[in-house]
CSV table of C-alpha atoms in Angstrom, one decimal:
chain,number,residue,atom,x,y,z
A,28,UNK,CA,-4.9,-11.8,2.4
A,29,UNK,CA,-2.3,-9.4,3.4
A,30,UNK,CA,0.3,-10.7,5.8
A,31,UNK,CA,0.5,-8.5,8.9
A,32,UNK,CA,4.2,-9.2,9.7
A,33,UNK,CA,6.1,-5.9,10.4
A,34,UNK,CA,3.1,-3.7,9.5
A,35,UNK,CA,3.3,-2.1,12.9
A,36,UNK,CA,7.0,-1.4,12.6
A,37,UNK,CA,6.8,0.0,9.0
A,38,UNK,CA,6.2,3.7,8.6
A,39,UNK,CA,3.0,4.4,6.7
A,40,UNK,CA,4.5,7.6,5.4
A,41,UNK,CA,8.1,6.8,4.3
A,42,UNK,CA,8.2,3.0,4.4
A,43,UNK,CA,11.1,2.8,6.8
A,44,UNK,CA,10.9,-0.5,8.8
A,45,UNK,CA,12.6,-0.8,12.2
A,46,UNK,CA,11.9,-2.3,15.6
A,47,UNK,CA,12.8,1.0,17.1
A,48,UNK,CA,9.9,2.7,15.4
A,49,UNK,CA,7.6,1.1,18.0
A,50,UNK,CA,8.1,3.2,21.1
A,51,UNK,CA,5.6,1.1,23.1
A,52,UNK,CA,2.7,-1.3,22.5
A,53,UNK,CA,0.5,1.7,21.5
A,54,UNK,CA,3.0,4.4,20.2
A,55,UNK,CA,4.7,4.6,16.8
A,56,UNK,CA,7.3,7.1,15.8
A,57,UNK,CA,9.4,6.7,12.6
A,58,UNK,CA,13.1,7.1,13.3
A,59,UNK,CA,13.7,8.5,9.7
A,60,UNK,CA,10.8,10.9,8.9
A,61,UNK,CA,9.4,11.5,12.4
A,62,UNK,CA,5.8,10.5,11.6
A,63,UNK,CA,3.9,9.7,14.8
A,64,UNK,CA,0.7,7.8,15.3
A,65,UNK,CA,-1.0,5.1,17.3
A,66,UNK,CA,0.8,1.9,16.5
A,67,UNK,CA,-2.4,0.1,15.5
A,68,UNK,CA,-3.5,3.0,13.2
A,69,UNK,CA,-0.1,3.0,11.5
A,70,UNK,CA,-0.3,-0.8,11.1
A,71,UNK,CA,-3.8,-0.5,9.7
A,72,UNK,CA,-2.7,2.1,7.2
A,73,UNK,CA,0.1,-0.3,6.0
A,74,UNK,CA,-2.3,-3.2,5.6
A,75,UNK,CA,-4.8,-1.0,3.7
A,76,UNK,CA,-2.0,0.2,1.3
A,77,UNK,CA,-0.9,-3.4,0.8
A,78,UNK,CA,-4.5,-4.5,0.1
A,79,UNK,CA,-4.9,-1.7,-2.4
A,80,UNK,CA,-1.7,-2.9,-4.1
A,81,UNK,CA,-3.0,-6.5,-4.3
A,82,UNK,CA,-6.3,-5.3,-5.8
A,83,UNK,CA,-4.6,-3.0,-8.3
A,84,UNK,CA,-1.8,-5.4,-9.4
A,85,UNK,CA,-2.6,-8.8,-8.0
A,86,UNK,CA,-4.9,-11.7,-8.6
A,87,UNK,CA,-8.1,-9.6,-9.1
A,88,UNK,CA,-6.7,-7.9,-12.2
A,89,UNK,CA,-7.0,-9.7,-15.5
A,90,UNK,CA,-3.5,-9.5,-17.2
A,91,UNK,CA,-3.2,-8.6,-20.8
A,92,UNK,CA,-6.3,-6.3,-20.7
A,93,UNK,CA,-5.7,-2.6,-20.9
A,94,UNK,CA,-7.5,-0.6,-18.2
A,95,UNK,CA,-8.3,2.2,-20.6
A,96,UNK,CA,-10.5,1.2,-23.4
A,97,UNK,CA,-10.6,3.4,-26.6
A,98,UNK,CA,-13.9,3.5,-28.5
A,99,UNK,CA,-13.9,1.0,-31.4
A,100,UNK,CA,-14.5,3.6,-34.0
A,101,UNK,CA,-11.5,5.6,-32.8
A,102,UNK,CA,-9.2,2.6,-33.1
A,103,UNK,CA,-10.5,1.9,-36.7
A,104,UNK,CA,-10.0,5.5,-37.7
A,105,UNK,CA,-6.3,5.6,-36.7
A,106,UNK,CA,-5.5,2.1,-38.2
């Protein structure tokens, strides 16, 4: 699970997190890069990105196993 804390205050474009980024309950505007969006959409983008990071690097990935597999005959030829 991805914790939702501060996802609606964090900019989905540049990552800047500040309470001031939330102009209202529904409006988001980044104080650093100027990105604007619906606050819920911005929060959802942050949660999606965090979820992708968990899937790519977290519990679901078997450590110690390369993602790119070379054909066995290629490995034997170079050894």
